[in-house]
Amino acid sequence: MAALRRRLFQSPWEFRESFIFAAAAVLAGFLVEYATGGTGIVKPRLPYNAVVLALFGVSVISAGLAFRNSAFVKWLGGIPLGLALISAISVLSLIGGIVPQGEPVPGSLATLLRINQIFSSWPFAAAVILFLVNLGLSLSWKLVPFSLKNIQFILFHAGFWLALSCGVMGSSDLQRLVVPIEVGKANNLGYVMESEVPQKLPFSVHLQEFSLEEYPPQLMLFDPKSDKLVAENSQAINQVRKGAIATWKGIEVQVVDFMPYALPGKDGIPRPAERNTGIAFAKVKILSGNVFQEAWLSTGSPMFKPYAVELGGLLLGMVPGTPKAFRSAVTIRDEKGEETKATLAVNHPVDVNGWKFYQMGYDEKAGRWSQLSLVEVIRDPWLPAVYLGLFMIMAGNLLFFWNGIKQHEAA
Amino acid sequence: MVIDFNTAALAAIAFWAAGIVFGVVARWQSSLKIYSTICSVTGSAIMGVFIAIYWSYLGRPPLRTLGETRLWYAALIPLVGFLVEYRWKIDWLKYYCMVFAAFFLGINLQHPDVFDKALMPALQSPWFVPHVVVYLVGYVMLAASSVAALHNVTLQLRSKPNLTGESVAHYLALLGFVLLTFGLIFGALWAKEAWGHYWTWDPKETWAFLSWLAYLGYLHAFRYKIDSKKLQWYLALSFIVLLICWFGVNYLPSAANSVHSYTRQS
């Protein structure tokens, strides 16, 4: 092998030089981080980041084309350095995948080196910038002279370049704010995660209605001594419905009647009620040891205490099911006074004037009776560029798959 | 339920075991080969039927918890082994695959899953099935690739030439990488709709990215014509990253805030 005969840094450079170079870049990044007290990188915002990125892209491509015969530039855009940088990014991501991210402890070494916010640290930035140089140079050689044979390479590599660079550069322009709104009211103030000072938004959101649907309630056997739930024999989550049977050691419970929405009468016996006010009631037959009894269970609500049964030191109760769906009917009014009506639900955000509106949360203590909806509003002007990159990667990927099969068939 | 998991899992494992035994004996008595095939395929078919019944019982695709995904791995990994045998006439891969599938079922037998019909709102999306299925099949390919590479490594140590084996490991890694890329991007597009941003360095995302980088590195090393024997070691060891990404993430300190920990009930 040539590598054994060649001395370190003797031309042509290959893997050893690449790995030393990548390691040096990461180390330099950590030194900068340590020297600046772990403040991380400060990224410019629009339009400066777009200008910087465009200049960077153009310089890399032109350098690749102008110096394509230089041994150094060939190495800079070659596979050995690419692999070394993939390894560097992997090692940094590995740190990010093990160390909990986003909780700086003032003064600790982890904070000074920023390994708890590794993805916005200097070492990560150094590795990514060099990687973009490497990727960009290799791309320039496949772009000029253009050949249709290279289309798979171009789509994958250019797509990756675009998605990675725009994702990283554009993160400074990402706006994410939470707007808390009470039913019947409007709000034009949003909060970012890191601050308690509200920011004024270029629109207001009026909440007409918040509604929450739950899965059926569940039967639970609770042990107050150990403060734990007792596991049911079949390991199933016991959704309450008429006829359902649940068994624990020595205890058998059968649901003989179930009313999802009911209210207790004066005699304490529940009767069917409206959906808005009613709570879930279930009549159960309990066989505990040799003792047989019938009782009503209920989930309770902010207005009513739950009904539970005591069984030899254990508590049999019914808890509300987990949320199945929740949505907010809102009217969004922009600065010109134009109104848009929309229903926000999880997985169903709505776009208005370049902002995306998401159903984020509600008052979880109040559950179904929540009078508060948390709406998240997000603006990301770089999204189309990132998506273009992702779609190019997928197109390149399809061709890769196709060619991979064809090559194999030919072999 | 019509059949319970323990019965189905033990039956599948028994059929796979019989398939392996018949397969080994068939090396001397080739008329037994057909029994090996029938038993092996029956084992996987049992898991396939069980998944279908379980799906209709839950009223949602059984793709939410790790235990549920292991059912799919158990059904699909042997299938890759059978297809490789059909396509490349390599018969040893399926044995590893069946042992591997039995191992996954064993984990589920040891740690019974909680049958929960509920599907949280964030998972109610048209992206749910494609995202998980593409990943699942991709990981199955990569697992088979690692297993094949491990076999190739053992042959290397005994200095036996094995070119077809190496090309199978390579081809499975290539297919797996393509599917991983789709899974990653589908996940990003879904995350934008469900959580507001396409990439947040959630621990599971980070580990999925790491597995992707591992195979990106492999494909470039292959392209650079690095000694194929060394690359078999690489493919065999990549399995460790895959394992952490599948099941290990939940146990890492970074997982506290992961959006991918569906096994824990709040």
XYZ file of C-alpha atoms in Angstrom:
677
model
C 0.000 0.000 0.000
C 1.189 3.473 -0.920
C 0.289 4.906 2.474
C 2.969 2.866 4.193
C 5.786 4.043 1.961
C 4.686 7.654 1.984
C 5.733 9.889 4.857
C 3.185 12.003 6.711
C 2.199 15.127 4.724
C 4.177 13.935 1.743
C 2.119 14.302 -1.419
C -0.428 12.923 -2.313
C -2.272 13.423 0.971
C -4.704 10.730 1.971
C -6.433 9.391 5.088
C -3.864 10.160 7.780
C -3.554 13.811 6.766
C -7.356 14.059 6.480
C -8.024 12.704 9.945
C -5.301 14.865 11.508
C -6.753 17.920 9.759
C -10.336 17.165 10.827
C -9.254 16.477 14.412
C -7.257 19.730 14.464
C -10.288 21.691 13.234
C -12.512 20.201 15.955
C -9.848 20.810 18.591
C -9.460 24.423 17.444
C -13.221 24.786 17.734
C -13.158 23.552 21.324
C -10.273 25.952 22.110
C -12.232 28.902 20.725
C -15.237 27.782 22.751
C -13.156 27.524 25.928
C -11.481 30.901 25.319
C -14.842 32.631 24.797
C -16.444 30.971 27.815
C -18.754 28.652 25.887
C -20.903 31.339 24.296
C -21.224 29.452 21.013
C -21.457 30.940 17.570
C -23.417 34.051 16.748
C -25.037 33.619 13.361
C -25.994 36.619 11.225
C -29.646 37.103 10.283
C -31.372 37.977 7.023
C -30.220 39.414 4.695
C -26.598 39.064 5.908
C -26.632 35.287 6.319
C -28.029 34.853 2.807
C -25.236 37.070 1.396
C -22.555 35.227 3.375
C -23.897 31.841 2.276
C -24.163 32.861 -1.393
C -20.590 34.217 -1.367
C -19.376 31.055 0.340
C -21.103 28.815 -2.193
C -19.840 30.776 -5.180
C -16.251 30.844 -3.834
C -16.192 27.104 -3.173
C -17.521 26.263 -6.634
C -15.177 28.750 -8.378
C -12.188 27.543 -6.360
C -13.031 23.988 -7.359
C -13.195 24.926 -11.028
C -10.169 27.263 -11.034
C -7.815 24.969 -9.133
C -9.106 21.561 -10.155
C -5.573 20.385 -10.949
C -4.018 21.536 -7.690
C -3.116 18.562 -5.508
C -4.215 20.417 -2.370
C -7.647 21.355 -3.731
C -8.110 17.805 -5.026
C -7.441 16.547 -1.523
C -9.718 19.201 -0.018
C -12.617 17.942 -2.164
C -11.713 14.252 -2.022
C -13.241 11.217 -0.365
C -10.541 10.773 2.341
C -11.200 14.225 3.782
C -14.939 13.685 3.301
C -14.734 10.510 5.393
C -12.626 12.242 8.035
C -15.206 15.035 8.303
C -18.119 12.573 8.393
C -16.269 10.949 11.305
C -15.749 14.328 12.999
C -19.454 15.198 12.662
C -20.307 11.688 13.902
C -18.136 12.065 17.011
C -19.681 15.466 17.797
C -23.190 14.102 17.181
C -22.325 11.152 19.414
C -21.564 13.619 22.206
C -24.855 15.361 21.440
C -26.649 11.992 21.444
C -25.382 11.042 24.899
C -25.003 14.272 26.889
C -28.400 15.860 27.657
C -28.661 18.953 25.485
C -29.840 22.413 26.371
C -29.254 22.570 30.113
C -26.215 24.770 30.733
C -24.747 24.526 34.230
C -22.895 27.817 34.809
C -19.147 27.408 35.221
C -19.007 23.670 34.476
C -16.504 22.307 31.978
C -19.390 20.939 29.879
C -20.772 24.462 29.529
C -17.358 26.009 28.852
C -16.760 23.532 26.026
C -20.452 23.768 25.095
C -20.870 20.008 24.863
C -24.374 20.434 26.279
C -25.263 22.613 23.294
C -22.929 20.922 20.857
C -24.962 21.632 17.737
C -24.469 25.383 18.064
C -20.828 25.144 19.141
C -17.654 26.204 17.352
C -16.271 22.675 16.893
C -19.508 21.582 15.219
C -19.552 24.718 13.051
C -15.913 24.114 12.030
C -16.669 20.521 11.016
C -19.806 21.526 9.098
C -18.093 24.414 7.252
C -15.192 22.187 6.179
C -17.669 19.490 5.206
C -19.549 21.999 3.021
C -16.220 22.979 1.397
C -15.422 19.316 0.732
C -18.918 18.583 -0.579
C -19.003 21.784 -2.677
C -15.644 21.086 -4.349
C -16.606 17.541 -5.286
C -19.875 18.906 -6.612
C -18.130 21.531 -8.788
C -16.169 18.814 -10.582
C -19.332 16.884 -11.412
C -21.250 20.007 -12.442
C -18.664 21.176 -15.011
C -18.531 19.710 -17.587
C -22.173 18.759 -17.134
C -23.160 15.233 -18.030
C -26.481 13.497 -17.566
C -24.568 10.536 -16.163
C -23.745 12.633 -13.099
C -27.329 13.609 -12.338
C -27.715 11.203 -9.418
C -24.484 12.455 -7.839
C -25.487 16.083 -8.410
C -29.005 15.698 -6.982
C -27.839 13.930 -3.837
C -24.799 16.081 -3.113
C -26.282 19.442 -4.127
C -29.455 18.591 -2.201
C -27.438 17.745 0.882
C -25.361 20.919 0.496
C -28.493 23.042 0.192
C -30.438 21.421 3.038
C -27.469 21.412 5.423
C -26.223 24.934 4.687
C -29.673 26.549 4.656
C -30.772 24.606 7.735
C -27.696 25.739 9.664
C -27.519 29.306 8.332
C -31.269 29.865 8.467
C -31.705 28.765 12.084
C -31.014 32.350 13.204
C -34.130 33.510 11.315
C -36.396 30.856 12.810
C -39.095 32.421 15.001
C -41.028 30.164 17.376
C -43.436 31.726 19.854
C -46.156 30.342 22.087
C -49.393 32.319 22.266
C -51.605 31.461 25.267
C -55.271 32.314 24.627
C -58.330 31.997 26.840
C -61.664 30.960 25.351
C -63.570 34.016 24.110
C -60.495 36.250 24.174
C -57.801 37.375 21.723
C -54.047 37.660 22.150
C -51.298 39.237 20.068
C -48.407 38.492 22.430
C -46.112 35.486 22.103
C -43.442 34.008 24.346
C -40.159 32.428 23.290
C -38.844 29.476 25.307
C -35.901 31.293 26.878
C -37.650 34.471 28.007
C -40.661 35.522 30.046
C -40.937 38.866 28.286
C -43.732 38.702 25.703
C -43.164 39.844 22.122
C -45.746 41.649 20.038
C -46.844 39.715 16.959
C -48.003 41.143 13.611
C -51.427 39.524 14.170
C -53.833 38.593 16.924
C -55.476 35.220 17.547
C -59.020 35.031 18.892
C -60.091 31.725 20.438
C -63.774 30.920 19.877
C -63.762 27.390 21.191
C -61.448 24.736 22.577
C -62.558 21.119 22.500
C -60.933 17.925 23.639
C -61.901 14.338 22.910
C -60.692 11.530 25.146
C -60.275 7.794 24.773
C -62.635 5.847 27.071
C -61.699 6.081 30.767
C -59.594 3.365 32.374
C -60.078 1.190 35.445
C -57.180 1.431 37.875
C -56.314 -0.310 41.108
C -54.193 1.950 43.247
C -52.075 1.009 46.253
C -51.834 4.105 48.511
C -49.128 2.489 50.682
C -46.621 2.088 47.871
C -48.136 4.995 45.867
C -48.234 2.717 42.812
C -50.773 1.241 40.432
C -51.310 -2.500 40.660
C -50.725 -4.187 37.288
C -53.768 -5.912 35.843
C -53.424 -9.639 35.088
C -53.724 -9.404 31.300
C -51.304 -6.430 31.102
C -53.932 -4.543 29.135
C -55.014 -0.954 29.509
C -58.597 -1.453 30.732
C -60.769 0.743 28.592
C -64.122 0.995 30.270
C -67.119 -0.176 28.250
C -70.218 -2.172 29.103
C -69.303 -5.809 29.735
C -65.564 -5.212 30.160
C -63.865 -7.393 32.753
C -60.655 -6.644 34.595
C -58.872 -8.900 37.055
C -56.188 -8.363 39.625
C -54.881 -10.893 42.123
C -57.999 -11.960 44.018
C -60.187 -9.183 42.607
C -62.536 -9.385 39.638
C -64.364 -6.344 38.314
C -67.077 -6.326 35.653
C -68.581 -3.197 34.134
C -72.359 -3.622 34.052
C -73.271 -0.132 32.936
C -71.297 2.738 31.426
C -72.348 6.343 30.801
C -69.682 8.522 29.171
C -71.548 11.722 30.082
C -73.678 11.782 33.220
C -74.313 13.754 36.408
C -75.283 12.471 39.854
C -78.895 13.137 40.932
C -79.910 14.162 44.475
C -79.885 10.487 45.491
C -76.276 10.176 44.304
C -77.314 7.942 41.360
C -75.959 9.268 38.023
C -78.245 10.115 35.107
C -77.254 10.874 31.483
C -76.295 14.512 30.895
C -74.976 16.894 28.228
C -71.517 16.323 26.771
C -70.225 19.708 28.010
C -71.121 19.181 31.647
C -71.332 15.400 32.057
C -68.628 13.137 33.413
C -68.031 9.415 32.950
C -69.780 6.982 35.305
C -69.556 3.193 35.388
C -71.503 0.699 37.469
C -69.279 -2.245 38.417
C -69.717 -5.659 40.007
C -66.766 -6.450 42.253
C -65.783 -9.881 43.525
C -63.018 -9.503 46.088
C -62.099 -12.708 47.870
C -65.546 -14.086 48.653
C -67.166 -10.687 49.068
C -69.462 -9.472 46.302
C -70.543 -5.843 45.876
C -71.883 -3.360 43.333
C -70.723 0.246 43.113
C -70.589 3.335 40.949
C -67.208 4.646 39.795
C -66.583 8.040 38.255
C -63.661 9.993 36.909
C -64.723 13.192 38.642
C -64.252 16.688 37.257
C -63.212 20.094 38.584
C -66.766 20.330 40.028
C -67.325 16.757 41.260
C -65.257 14.463 43.413
C -64.453 11.112 41.803
C -66.265 7.969 42.980
C -63.889 5.197 44.067
C -64.175 1.959 46.067
C -61.909 0.793 48.857
C -60.968 -2.882 48.678
C -58.848 -4.091 51.578
C -56.485 -1.135 51.622
C -56.493 -0.749 47.824
C -58.478 1.837 45.856
C -60.446 0.893 42.734
C -61.080 3.926 40.594
C -61.625 5.205 37.116
C -59.337 7.765 35.480
C -60.080 9.781 32.323
C -58.702 8.275 29.090
C -55.723 9.840 27.362
C -56.478 12.668 24.911
C -57.564 11.421 21.493
C -57.820 14.789 19.786
C -57.915 18.433 20.750
C -58.601 21.467 18.623
C -59.048 25.209 18.744
C -61.442 27.206 16.593
C -59.668 30.527 16.066
C -59.846 33.734 14.074
C -56.516 35.206 13.027
C -56.576 38.951 12.350
C -53.571 40.611 10.695
C -52.370 44.214 11.036
C -54.498 45.331 8.082
C -57.543 43.919 9.827
C -57.984 40.981 7.475
C -59.470 37.957 9.198
C -58.885 34.236 8.644
C -60.983 31.608 10.383
C -59.291 28.276 11.070
C -59.418 25.136 13.186
C -56.060 24.159 14.645
C -55.346 20.574 15.667
C -52.236 18.494 16.320
C -50.753 17.476 12.949
C -52.997 20.025 11.215
C -51.243 23.400 11.303
C -52.555 26.339 9.284
C -50.558 28.807 7.123
C -51.384 32.506 7.246
C -49.113 35.278 5.862
C -45.906 33.223 6.076
C -46.624 32.103 9.649
C -47.629 28.581 10.547
C -50.127 28.155 13.413
C -49.967 24.978 15.523
C -52.219 23.551 18.206
C -49.629 23.028 20.908
C -51.289 22.410 24.268
C -53.922 23.366 26.840
C -54.417 23.476 30.574
C -53.684 19.825 31.293
C -54.942 19.995 34.878
C -58.382 21.028 33.624
C -58.242 18.444 30.810
C -61.548 18.372 28.929
C -62.668 21.552 30.719
C -59.611 23.563 29.742
C -60.414 27.228 29.074
C -56.918 27.840 27.764
C -55.317 26.901 24.481
C -51.602 27.161 23.712
C -51.016 28.020 20.071
C -47.491 27.948 18.689
C -46.673 30.294 15.808
C -43.631 29.657 13.639
C -41.952 31.547 10.836
C -39.060 30.013 8.934
C -38.196 31.929 5.741
C -35.507 29.377 4.853
C -37.899 26.422 4.782
C -38.428 26.338 0.967
C -34.649 26.125 0.379
C -34.273 23.317 2.923
C -37.237 21.439 1.426
C -35.822 21.836 -2.084
C -32.628 20.240 -0.775
C -34.541 17.389 0.852
C -36.530 16.683 -2.323
C -33.328 16.690 -4.384
C -31.821 14.155 -1.967
C -34.902 11.949 -2.338
C -34.765 12.188 -6.154
C -31.047 11.335 -6.134
C -31.811 8.514 -3.761
C -34.382 6.979 -6.100
C -31.843 7.032 -8.929
C -29.220 5.531 -6.598
C -31.616 2.724 -5.737
C -32.422 2.150 -9.398
C -28.783 2.217 -10.557
C -27.760 0.050 -7.621
C -30.137 -2.662 -8.812
C -29.115 -2.268 -12.449
C -25.396 -2.436 -11.688
C -25.966 -5.544 -9.696
C -28.021 -7.175 -12.416
C -25.217 -6.440 -14.850
C -22.565 -7.912 -12.575
C -57.851 -11.870 21.371
C -58.177 -14.955 19.207
C -54.559 -16.019 19.727
C -52.297 -14.749 22.426
C -48.775 -13.554 21.894
C -47.017 -16.298 23.855
C -48.596 -19.068 21.770
C -47.847 -17.330 18.481
C -44.267 -16.453 19.442
C -43.434 -19.925 20.746
C -44.992 -21.555 17.659
C -42.989 -19.281 15.337
C -39.759 -19.993 17.230
C -40.477 -23.747 17.123
C -41.043 -23.666 13.350
C -37.888 -21.628 12.763
C -35.912 -24.059 14.940
C -37.299 -26.999 12.950
C -36.438 -25.139 9.734
C -32.842 -24.716 10.884
C -32.521 -28.354 11.975
C -33.972 -29.658 8.674
C -31.720 -27.222 6.795
C -28.581 -28.464 8.509
C -29.518 -32.147 8.060
C -30.384 -31.419 4.402
C -26.690 -30.818 3.726
C -26.330 -34.620 3.803
C -29.897 -35.595 2.902
C -30.996 -33.099 0.245
C -34.561 -34.455 0.089
C -35.206 -32.792 3.472
C -34.573 -29.334 2.043
C -38.217 -28.765 1.216
C -39.212 -29.383 4.867
C -36.686 -26.798 5.961
C -38.226 -24.232 3.619
C -41.799 -25.065 4.659
C -41.012 -24.829 8.384
C -39.046 -21.589 8.070
C -41.696 -19.857 5.976
C -44.477 -21.116 8.292
C -42.694 -19.507 11.256
C -42.727 -16.131 9.547
C -46.280 -16.624 8.286
C -47.442 -17.176 11.882
C -45.926 -13.841 12.876
C -47.512 -12.186 9.820
C -50.967 -13.514 10.758
C -50.443 -12.540 14.397
C -49.589 -8.957 13.401
C -52.732 -8.771 11.236
C -54.963 -10.011 14.084
C -53.240 -7.727 16.576
C -53.713 -4.760 14.236
C -57.460 -5.344 13.974
C -57.713 -5.938 17.749
C -55.976 -2.646 18.560
C -57.792 -0.726 15.838
C -54.534 1.039 14.962
C -51.286 -0.059 13.298
C -49.150 -1.881 15.884
C -46.179 0.403 15.244
C -46.189 2.567 18.339
C -44.094 0.890 20.990
C -40.695 -0.756 20.713
C -42.309 -4.090 21.562
C -44.682 -3.664 18.626
C -41.871 -2.827 16.216
C -40.025 -5.969 17.363
C -42.991 -8.018 16.107
C -42.416 -6.559 12.639
C -38.677 -7.153 12.773
C -39.341 -10.750 13.782
C -41.661 -11.245 10.822
C -39.541 -9.395 8.246
C -35.904 -10.268 9.024
C -36.282 -13.973 8.065
C -38.080 -12.793 4.926
C -34.913 -10.951 3.847
C -33.004 -14.182 4.426
C -35.451 -16.117 2.211
C -35.297 -13.475 -0.545
C -31.499 -13.469 -0.512
C -31.538 -17.253 -0.854
C -34.016 -17.032 -3.714
C -32.092 -14.292 -5.506
C -28.407 -15.181 -4.863
C -28.629 -18.867 -3.908
C -26.999 -18.076 -0.554
C -28.558 -20.309 2.057
C -26.688 -19.381 5.248
C -28.115 -15.880 5.751
C -31.612 -17.127 6.600
C -30.322 -19.138 9.563
C -28.843 -16.051 11.193
C -32.020 -14.140 10.378
C -34.255 -16.717 12.037
C -32.089 -16.851 15.165
C -32.184 -13.079 15.229
C -35.989 -12.972 14.869
C -36.364 -15.566 17.634
C -34.163 -13.365 19.820
C -36.499 -10.394 19.260
C -39.546 -12.492 20.126
C -37.660 -13.679 23.195
C -37.299 -10.079 24.375
C -41.051 -9.594 23.962
C -41.771 -12.816 25.846
C -39.571 -11.603 28.693
C -41.095 -8.119 28.745
C -44.784 -8.376 27.837
C -46.086 -5.244 26.192
C -49.013 -3.330 27.612
C -51.900 -3.603 25.165
C -53.006 -0.043 24.738
C -55.430 0.935 22.019
C -54.826 4.656 22.478
C -52.869 6.550 19.834
C -51.757 9.989 20.924
C -52.766 12.913 18.650
C -49.184 13.540 17.480
C -49.104 10.048 15.940
C -52.431 10.415 14.136
C -50.975 11.426 10.814
C -50.717 10.058 7.280
C -46.932 10.136 7.822
C -47.064 7.637 10.688
C -47.157 4.425 8.644
C -44.720 5.419 5.832
C -42.203 6.892 8.294
C -42.135 3.846 10.534
C -42.454 1.205 7.814
C -39.666 2.660 5.647
C -37.419 2.788 8.711
C -38.390 -0.698 9.769
C -37.633 -2.251 6.399
C -34.428 -0.195 6.143
C -33.235 -1.378 9.549
C -34.158 -4.946 8.654
C -31.928 -4.696 5.551
C -29.081 -3.205 7.570
C -29.441 -5.828 10.279
C -29.277 -8.546 7.605
C -26.279 -6.763 6.072
C -24.467 -6.727 9.429
C -25.273 -10.382 9.990
C -23.983 -11.271 6.513
C -20.836 -9.200 7.159
C -20.299 -11.017 10.447
C -20.485 -14.327 8.596
C -18.036 -12.990 5.998
C -15.643 -11.934 8.764
C -15.665 -15.425 10.276
C -14.959 -16.911 6.833
C -12.103 -14.410 6.401
C -10.568 -15.484 9.693
C -10.603 -19.056 8.372
C -9.115 -17.693 5.084
C -11.981 -18.871 2.910
C -12.786 -16.780 -0.170
C -16.362 -15.509 -0.241
C -17.055 -12.915 -2.925
C -20.822 -13.414 -3.233
C -21.232 -13.066 0.522
C -19.426 -9.739 0.446
C -21.546 -8.445 -2.380
C -24.747 -9.466 -0.539
C -23.646 -7.535 2.573
C -22.848 -4.542 0.367
C -26.083 -4.657 -1.562
C -28.199 -4.936 1.595
C -26.317 -1.979 3.107
C -26.995 0.050 -0.034
C -30.726 -0.746 0.050
C -30.838 -0.061 3.767
C -29.137 3.303 3.308
C -31.642 4.352 0.640
C -34.546 3.466 2.943
C -32.882 5.155 5.927
C -32.587 8.347 3.897
C -36.290 8.231 3.059
C -37.196 7.458 6.658
C -35.122 10.381 7.900
C -36.644 12.834 5.410
C -40.222 11.564 5.922
C -39.605 12.046 9.634
C -38.397 15.608 9.033
C -41.428 16.483 6.891
C -43.775 14.978 9.489
C -42.005 16.724 12.370
C -42.611 20.066 10.636
C -46.366 19.348 10.622
C -46.592 17.865 14.116
C -44.005 19.705 16.197
C -43.297 22.811 14.177
C -39.732 22.167 13.047
C -38.122 19.607 10.773
C -35.051 19.040 12.878
C -34.574 19.598 16.598
C -31.703 17.215 17.499
C -34.052 15.073 19.510
C -31.924 12.142 20.828
C -33.640 9.659 18.518
C -33.063 12.040 15.589
C -29.427 12.392 16.550
C -28.971 8.623 16.676
C -30.845 8.104 13.411
C -28.532 10.717 11.892
C -25.536 8.850 13.333
C -26.652 5.546 11.781
C -27.198 7.369 8.504
C -23.686 8.885 8.686
C -22.229 5.452 9.460
C -23.609 4.049 6.205
C -22.854 7.250 4.288
C -19.258 6.707 5.392
C -19.418 3.061 4.332
C -20.663 3.858 0.828
C -17.890 6.442 0.314
C -15.236 4.073 1.628
C -16.567 1.454 -0.791
C -16.499 3.980 -3.626
C -12.864 4.783 -2.743
C -12.142 1.078 -3.224
C -10.994 0.397 0.305
C -10.229 -3.285 0.835
C -13.548 -5.083 0.884
C -12.330 -7.359 3.686
C -11.841 -4.399 6.023
C -15.264 -3.070 5.078
C -16.893 -6.328 6.214
C -15.637 -5.527 9.714
C -17.060 -2.036 9.363
C -20.492 -3.353 8.324
C -20.528 -5.937 11.101
C -19.674 -3.310 13.731
C -22.169 -0.747 12.409
C -24.714 -2.987 14.041
C -23.812 -1.519 17.433
C -24.911 1.946 16.308
C -28.137 0.449 14.956
C -28.876 -1.317 18.226
C -28.409 1.857 20.245
C -30.616 3.725 17.805
C -33.414 1.130 18.059
C -33.504 0.275 21.716
C -30.613 1.973 23.477
C -31.688 5.607 23.085
C -34.329 5.346 25.801
C -31.683 4.375 28.336
C -29.283 7.227 27.570
C -29.151 10.313 29.807
C -30.017 12.478 26.797
C -33.400 10.750 26.305
C -35.182 12.576 29.125
C -36.932 14.987 26.760
C -37.256 12.814 23.663
C -40.484 12.995 21.662
C -39.834 9.414 20.518
C -40.259 7.704 23.922
C -43.763 6.358 23.349
C -43.336 3.454 25.704
C -43.569 5.621 28.777
C -47.042 6.638 29.849
C -47.471 10.078 31.304
